[in-house]
PDB file of C-alpha atoms and ligand atoms in Angstrom:
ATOM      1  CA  UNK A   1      49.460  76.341 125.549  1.00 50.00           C
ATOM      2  CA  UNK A   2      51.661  73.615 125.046  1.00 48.00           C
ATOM      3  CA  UNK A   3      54.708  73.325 127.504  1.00 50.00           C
ATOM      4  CA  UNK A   4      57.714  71.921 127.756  1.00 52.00           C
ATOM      5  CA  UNK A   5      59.664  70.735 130.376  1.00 49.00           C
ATOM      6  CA  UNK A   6      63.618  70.278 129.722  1.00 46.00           C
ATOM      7  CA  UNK A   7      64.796  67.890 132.586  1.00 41.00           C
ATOM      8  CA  UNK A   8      68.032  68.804 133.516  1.00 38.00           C
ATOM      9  CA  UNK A   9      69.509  69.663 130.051  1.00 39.00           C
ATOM     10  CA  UNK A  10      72.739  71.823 131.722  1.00 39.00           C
ATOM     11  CA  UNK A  11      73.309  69.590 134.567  1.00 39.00           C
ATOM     12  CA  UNK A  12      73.549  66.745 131.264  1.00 40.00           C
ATOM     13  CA  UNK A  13      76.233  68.508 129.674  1.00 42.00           C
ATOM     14  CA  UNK A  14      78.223  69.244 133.026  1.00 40.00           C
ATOM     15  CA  UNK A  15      77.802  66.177 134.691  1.00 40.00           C
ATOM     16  CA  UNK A  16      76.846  63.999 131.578  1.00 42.00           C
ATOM     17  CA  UNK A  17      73.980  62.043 131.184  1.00 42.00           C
ATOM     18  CA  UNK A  18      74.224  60.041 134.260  1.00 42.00           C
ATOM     19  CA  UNK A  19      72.842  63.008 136.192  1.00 41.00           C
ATOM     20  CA  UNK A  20      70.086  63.451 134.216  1.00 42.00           C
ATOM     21  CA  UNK A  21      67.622  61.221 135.913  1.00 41.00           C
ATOM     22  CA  UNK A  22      63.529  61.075 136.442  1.00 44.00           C
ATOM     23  CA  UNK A  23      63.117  62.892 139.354  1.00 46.00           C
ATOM     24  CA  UNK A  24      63.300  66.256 140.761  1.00 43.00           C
ATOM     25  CA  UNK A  25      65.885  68.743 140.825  1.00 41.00           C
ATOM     26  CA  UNK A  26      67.565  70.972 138.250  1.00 40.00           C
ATOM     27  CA  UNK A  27      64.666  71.001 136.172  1.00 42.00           C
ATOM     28  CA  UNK A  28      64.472  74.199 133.728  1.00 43.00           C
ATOM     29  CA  UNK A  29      60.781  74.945 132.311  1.00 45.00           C
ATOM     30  CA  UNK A  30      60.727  76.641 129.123  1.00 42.00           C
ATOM     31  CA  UNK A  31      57.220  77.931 127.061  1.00 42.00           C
ATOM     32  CA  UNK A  32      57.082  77.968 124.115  1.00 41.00           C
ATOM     33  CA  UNK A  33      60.475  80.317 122.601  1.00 38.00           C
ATOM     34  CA  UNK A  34      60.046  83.392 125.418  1.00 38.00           C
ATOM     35  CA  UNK A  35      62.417  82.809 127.505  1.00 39.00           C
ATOM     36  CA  UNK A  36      61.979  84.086 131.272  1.00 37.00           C
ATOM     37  CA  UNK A  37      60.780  87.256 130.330  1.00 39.00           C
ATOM     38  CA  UNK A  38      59.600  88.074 133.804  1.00 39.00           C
ATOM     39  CA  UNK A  39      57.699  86.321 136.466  1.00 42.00           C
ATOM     40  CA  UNK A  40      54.161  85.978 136.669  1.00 40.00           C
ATOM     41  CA  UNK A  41      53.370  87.774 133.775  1.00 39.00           C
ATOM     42  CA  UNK A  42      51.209  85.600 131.752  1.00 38.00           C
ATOM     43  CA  UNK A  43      48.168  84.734 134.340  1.00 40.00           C
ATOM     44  CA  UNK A  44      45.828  84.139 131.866  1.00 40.00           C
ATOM     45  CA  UNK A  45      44.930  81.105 129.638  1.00 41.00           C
ATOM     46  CA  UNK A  46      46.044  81.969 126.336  1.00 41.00           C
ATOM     47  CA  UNK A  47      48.810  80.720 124.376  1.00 41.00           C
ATOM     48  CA  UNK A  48      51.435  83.051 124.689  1.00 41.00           C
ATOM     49  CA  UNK A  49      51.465  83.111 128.100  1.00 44.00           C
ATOM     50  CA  UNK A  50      55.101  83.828 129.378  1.00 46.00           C
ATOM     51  CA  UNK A  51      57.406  81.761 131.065  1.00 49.00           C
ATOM     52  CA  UNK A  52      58.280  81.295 134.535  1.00 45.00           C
ATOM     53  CA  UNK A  53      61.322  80.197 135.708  1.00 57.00           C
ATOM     54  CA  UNK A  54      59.316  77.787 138.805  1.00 73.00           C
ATOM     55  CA  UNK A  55      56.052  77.780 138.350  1.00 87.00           C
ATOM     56  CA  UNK A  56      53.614  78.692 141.129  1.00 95.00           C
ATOM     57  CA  UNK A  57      50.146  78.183 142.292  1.00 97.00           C
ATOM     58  CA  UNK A  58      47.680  80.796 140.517  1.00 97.00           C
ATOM     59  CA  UNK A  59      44.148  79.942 141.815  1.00 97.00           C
ATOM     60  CA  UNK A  60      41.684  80.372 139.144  1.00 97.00           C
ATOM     61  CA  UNK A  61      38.165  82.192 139.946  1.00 97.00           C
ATOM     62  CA  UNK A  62      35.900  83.031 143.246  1.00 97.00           C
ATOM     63  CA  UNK A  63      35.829  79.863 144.984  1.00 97.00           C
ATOM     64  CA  UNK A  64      33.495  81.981 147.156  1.00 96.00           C
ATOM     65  CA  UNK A  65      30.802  81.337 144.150  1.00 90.00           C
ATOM     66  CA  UNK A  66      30.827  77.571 143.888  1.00 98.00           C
ATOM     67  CA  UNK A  67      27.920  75.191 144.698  1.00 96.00           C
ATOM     68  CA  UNK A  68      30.515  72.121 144.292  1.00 98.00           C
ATOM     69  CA  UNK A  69      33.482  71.176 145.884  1.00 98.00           C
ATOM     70  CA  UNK A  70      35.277  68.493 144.310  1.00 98.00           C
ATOM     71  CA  UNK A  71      39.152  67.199 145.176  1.00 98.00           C
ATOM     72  CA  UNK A  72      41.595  65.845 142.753  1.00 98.00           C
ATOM     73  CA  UNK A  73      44.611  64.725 143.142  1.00 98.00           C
ATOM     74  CA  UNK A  74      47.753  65.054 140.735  1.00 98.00           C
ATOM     75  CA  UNK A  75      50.382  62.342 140.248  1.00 98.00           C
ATOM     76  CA  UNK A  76      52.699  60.756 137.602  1.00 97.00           C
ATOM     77  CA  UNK A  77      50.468  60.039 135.714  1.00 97.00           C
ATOM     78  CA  UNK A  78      47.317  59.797 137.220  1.00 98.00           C
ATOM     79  CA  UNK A  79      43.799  62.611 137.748  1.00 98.00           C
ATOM     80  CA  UNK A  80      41.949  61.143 140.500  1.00 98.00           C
ATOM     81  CA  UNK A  81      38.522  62.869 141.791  1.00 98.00           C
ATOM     82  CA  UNK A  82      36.731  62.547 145.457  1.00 98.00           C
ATOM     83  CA  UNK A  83      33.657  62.733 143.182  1.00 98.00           C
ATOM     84  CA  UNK A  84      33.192  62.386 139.799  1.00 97.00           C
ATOM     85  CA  UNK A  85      29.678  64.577 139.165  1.00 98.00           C
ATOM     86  CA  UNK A  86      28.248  67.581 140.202  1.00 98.00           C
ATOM     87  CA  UNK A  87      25.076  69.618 139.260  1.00 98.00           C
ATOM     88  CA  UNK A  88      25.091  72.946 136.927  1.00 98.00           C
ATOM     89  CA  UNK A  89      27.358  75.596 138.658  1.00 98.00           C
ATOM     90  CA  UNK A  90      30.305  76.757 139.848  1.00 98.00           C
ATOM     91  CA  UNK A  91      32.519  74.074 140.693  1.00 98.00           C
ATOM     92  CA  UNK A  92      35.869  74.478 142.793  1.00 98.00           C
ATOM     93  CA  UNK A  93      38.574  72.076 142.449  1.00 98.00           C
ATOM     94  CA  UNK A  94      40.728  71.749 144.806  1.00 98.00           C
ATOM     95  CA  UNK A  95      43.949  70.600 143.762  1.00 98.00           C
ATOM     96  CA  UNK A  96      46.530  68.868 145.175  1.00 98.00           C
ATOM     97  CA  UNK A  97      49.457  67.594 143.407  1.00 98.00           C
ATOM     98  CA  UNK A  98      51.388  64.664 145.398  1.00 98.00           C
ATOM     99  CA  UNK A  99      53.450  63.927 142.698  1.00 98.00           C
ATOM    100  CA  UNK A 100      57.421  64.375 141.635  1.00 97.00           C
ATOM    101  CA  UNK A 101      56.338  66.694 138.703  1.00 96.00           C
ATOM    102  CA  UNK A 102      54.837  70.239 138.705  1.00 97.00           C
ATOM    103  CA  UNK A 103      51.545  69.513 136.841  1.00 98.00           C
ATOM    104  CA  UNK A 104      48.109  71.460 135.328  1.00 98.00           C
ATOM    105  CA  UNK A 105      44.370  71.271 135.647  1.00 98.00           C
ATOM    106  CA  UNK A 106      42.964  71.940 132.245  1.00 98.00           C
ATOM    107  CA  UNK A 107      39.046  71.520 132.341  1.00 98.00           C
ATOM    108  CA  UNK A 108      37.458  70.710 128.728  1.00 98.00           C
ATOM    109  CA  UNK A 109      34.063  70.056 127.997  1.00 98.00           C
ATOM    110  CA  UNK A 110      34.417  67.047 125.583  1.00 97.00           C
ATOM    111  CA  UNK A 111      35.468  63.337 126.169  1.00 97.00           C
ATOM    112  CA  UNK A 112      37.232  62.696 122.715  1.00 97.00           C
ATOM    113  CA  UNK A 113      40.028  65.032 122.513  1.00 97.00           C
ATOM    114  CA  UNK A 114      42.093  66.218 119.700  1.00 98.00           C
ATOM    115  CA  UNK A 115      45.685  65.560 120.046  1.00 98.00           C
ATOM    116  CA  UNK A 116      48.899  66.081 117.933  1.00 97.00           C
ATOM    117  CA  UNK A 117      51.629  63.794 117.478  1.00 96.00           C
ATOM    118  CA  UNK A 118      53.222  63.762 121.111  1.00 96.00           C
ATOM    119  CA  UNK A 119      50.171  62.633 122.535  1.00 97.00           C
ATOM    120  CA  UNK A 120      49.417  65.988 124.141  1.00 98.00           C
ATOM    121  CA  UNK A 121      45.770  68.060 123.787  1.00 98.00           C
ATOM    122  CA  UNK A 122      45.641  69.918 120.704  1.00 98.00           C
ATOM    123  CA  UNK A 123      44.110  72.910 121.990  1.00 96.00           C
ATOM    124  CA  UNK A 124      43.629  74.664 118.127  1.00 96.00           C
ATOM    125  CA  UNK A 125      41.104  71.824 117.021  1.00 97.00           C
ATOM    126  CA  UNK A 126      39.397  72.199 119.717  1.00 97.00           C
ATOM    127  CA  UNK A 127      35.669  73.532 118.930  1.00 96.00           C
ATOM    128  CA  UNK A 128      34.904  77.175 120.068  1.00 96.00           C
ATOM    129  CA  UNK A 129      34.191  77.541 123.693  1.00 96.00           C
ATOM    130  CA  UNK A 130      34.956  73.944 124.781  1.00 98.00           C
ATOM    131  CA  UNK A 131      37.894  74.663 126.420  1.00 98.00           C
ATOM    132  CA  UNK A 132      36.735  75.734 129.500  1.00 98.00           C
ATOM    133  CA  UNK A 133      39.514  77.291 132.088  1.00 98.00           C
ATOM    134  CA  UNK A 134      42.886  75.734 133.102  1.00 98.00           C
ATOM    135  CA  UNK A 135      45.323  76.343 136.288  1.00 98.00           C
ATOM    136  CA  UNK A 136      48.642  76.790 135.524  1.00 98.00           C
ATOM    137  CA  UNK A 137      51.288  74.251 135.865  1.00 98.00           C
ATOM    138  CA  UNK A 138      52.349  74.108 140.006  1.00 98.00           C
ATOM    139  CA  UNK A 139      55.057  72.656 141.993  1.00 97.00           C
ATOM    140  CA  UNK A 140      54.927  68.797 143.043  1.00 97.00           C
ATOM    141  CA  UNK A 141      53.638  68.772 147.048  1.00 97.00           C
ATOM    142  CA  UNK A 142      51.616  71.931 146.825  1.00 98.00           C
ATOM    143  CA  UNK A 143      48.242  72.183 146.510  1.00 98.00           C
ATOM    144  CA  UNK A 144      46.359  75.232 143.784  1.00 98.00           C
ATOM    145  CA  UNK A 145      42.606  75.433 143.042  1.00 98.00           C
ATOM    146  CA  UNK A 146      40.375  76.637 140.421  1.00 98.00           C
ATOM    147  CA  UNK A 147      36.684  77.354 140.119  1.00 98.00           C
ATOM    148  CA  UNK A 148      34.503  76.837 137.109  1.00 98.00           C
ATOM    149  CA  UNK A 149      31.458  77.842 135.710  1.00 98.00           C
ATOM    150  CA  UNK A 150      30.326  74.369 134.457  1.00 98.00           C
ATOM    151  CA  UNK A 151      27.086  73.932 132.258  1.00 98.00           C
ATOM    152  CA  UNK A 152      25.202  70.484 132.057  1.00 98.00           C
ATOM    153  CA  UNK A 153      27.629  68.022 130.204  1.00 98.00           C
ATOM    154  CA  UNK A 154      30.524  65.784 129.972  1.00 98.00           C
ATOM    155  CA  UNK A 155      34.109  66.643 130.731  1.00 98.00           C
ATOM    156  CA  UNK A 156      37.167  65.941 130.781  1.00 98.00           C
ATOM    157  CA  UNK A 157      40.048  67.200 133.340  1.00 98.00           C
ATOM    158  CA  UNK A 158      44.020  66.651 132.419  1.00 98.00           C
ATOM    159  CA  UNK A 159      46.959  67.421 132.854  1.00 98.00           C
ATOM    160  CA  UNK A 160      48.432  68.394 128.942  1.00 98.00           C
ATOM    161  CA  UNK A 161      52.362  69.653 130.161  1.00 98.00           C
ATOM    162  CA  UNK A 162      55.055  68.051 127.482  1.00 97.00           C
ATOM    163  CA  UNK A 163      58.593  66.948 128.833  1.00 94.00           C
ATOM    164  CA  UNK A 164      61.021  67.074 126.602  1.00 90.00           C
ATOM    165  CA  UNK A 165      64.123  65.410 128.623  1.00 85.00           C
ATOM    166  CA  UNK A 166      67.452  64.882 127.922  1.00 86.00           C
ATOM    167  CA  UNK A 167      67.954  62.870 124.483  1.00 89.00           C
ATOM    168  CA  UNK A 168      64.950  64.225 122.837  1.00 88.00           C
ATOM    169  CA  UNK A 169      62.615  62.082 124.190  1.00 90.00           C
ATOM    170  CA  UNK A 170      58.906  63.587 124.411  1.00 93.00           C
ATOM    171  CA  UNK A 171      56.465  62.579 127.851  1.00 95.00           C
ATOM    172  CA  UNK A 172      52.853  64.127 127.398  1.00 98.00           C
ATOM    173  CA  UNK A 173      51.431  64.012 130.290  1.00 98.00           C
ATOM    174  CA  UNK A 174      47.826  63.446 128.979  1.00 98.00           C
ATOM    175  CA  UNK A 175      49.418  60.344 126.770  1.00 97.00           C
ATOM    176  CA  UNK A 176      50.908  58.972 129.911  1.00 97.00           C
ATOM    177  CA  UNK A 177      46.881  58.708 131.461  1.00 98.00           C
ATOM    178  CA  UNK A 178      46.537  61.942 133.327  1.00 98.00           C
ATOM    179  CA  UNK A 179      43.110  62.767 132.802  1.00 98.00           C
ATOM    180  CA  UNK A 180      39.412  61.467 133.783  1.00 98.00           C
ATOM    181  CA  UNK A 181      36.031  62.339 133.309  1.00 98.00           C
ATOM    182  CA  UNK A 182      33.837  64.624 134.897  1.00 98.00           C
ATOM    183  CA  UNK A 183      29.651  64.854 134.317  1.00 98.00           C
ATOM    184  CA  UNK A 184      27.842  67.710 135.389  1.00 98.00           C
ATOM    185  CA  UNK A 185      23.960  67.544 135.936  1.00 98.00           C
ATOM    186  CA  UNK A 186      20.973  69.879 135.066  1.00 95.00           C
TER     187      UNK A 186
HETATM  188 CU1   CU B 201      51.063  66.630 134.489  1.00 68.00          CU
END
C-alpha cells in the first residue's frame, strides 16, 4: 500500500521549478503503476488498490458498533489523539485532517514497525494479522472516520503516504513523525 504523491511534476516542467512549491495545488497522486483506472474502485485495504485522481473520504466500518470514541487529528507531520486508551472493542476514530496534505489512518497493532529505506511502514514484514484496518488517504480540511475492532494491546496509528516531489526527493510521512501510540485495555 505504499503511495506516492508527485507534487506538481507538470506544473515543474511548464512553469519550471519555481512553481513547484510545498503547498497545495496541482498536486497529481499516483499508486503504485495503475494509473487512474477509474474512481473509487479500490475501497479495500489491499495493495493493489487503484488510483484516484483526488482522493476522498471512505469511512471504514459501523461506527454504530463502537464502545469508544476517540479523535485524532492529522497534520504535517503530526497524529494527535483526544485520548490515548480505550478498553477491548470497537473503537471509532474520528478523523480530522487540518493539515496542507491529504493524509491516512493506518491502525497497526505493534509499536516497533518495520520500515524500508524511505522511512515509510513496510507493510510485507509485517507479522500476520497485525495490520489491523486503514482509511484511505483524504483531502487536507476534511474530516473521514474509521471503526475498529481492537483486541487488548498496544498500537500504533500513522500516517505511511510517500511524496515523491519534484527533484526526486522522497517525504514519508511516518519518517517525518506522523504516528503515536494507542493501548487498548481488557
Ligand atoms: Cu500523512
Amino acid at each position: 500500500m505504499r503511495r506516492i504523491l508527485v507534487l506538481c511534476l507538470a506544473a515543474a516542467s511548464a512553469l519550471g521549478l519555481a512553481a513547484c512549491g510545498d503547498d497545495d495545488g496541482g498536486e497529481v497522486r499516483t499508486e503504485g503503476t495503475a494509473a487512474a483506472s477509474g474512481p473509487s474502485a479500490g475501497s479495500g485495504s489491499g495493495s493493489g488498490s487503484a488510483s484516484q485522481a483526488a482522493p476522498t473520504c471512505e469511512s471504514i466500518g459501523d461506527p454504530r458498533d463502537a464502545t469508544t470514541t476517540a479523535n485524532a487529528t492529522l497534520t504535517e507531520f503530526e497524529v494527535t489523539l483526544d485520548k490515548n486508551s480505550a478498553p477491548a472493542g470497537n473503537v471509532h476514530f474520528v478523523l480530522d485532517n487540518k493539515g496542507a496534505d491529504p493524509h491516512e489512518f493506518v491502525v497497526v497493532k505493534d509499536t516497533v514497525l518495520p520500515t524500508k529505506a524511505d522511512g515509510s511502514l513496510d507493510e510485507d514484514k509485517l507479522a500476520p494479522g497485525v495490520l489491523i484496518g486503514e482509511v484511505e488517504p483524504f483531502p487536507a480540511g476534511e474530516k473521514c472516520d474509521g471503526t475498529f475492532s481492537l483486541s487488548a494491546g498496544e498500537y500504533t496509528l500513522l500516517c505511511n503516504i510517500v511524496e515523491e516531489e519534484a527533484g526526486g526527493k522522497v517525504e514519508a510521512h511516518l519518517r517525518e513523525g506522523m504516528k503515536t501510540t494507542f493501548t487498548v485495555t481488557r
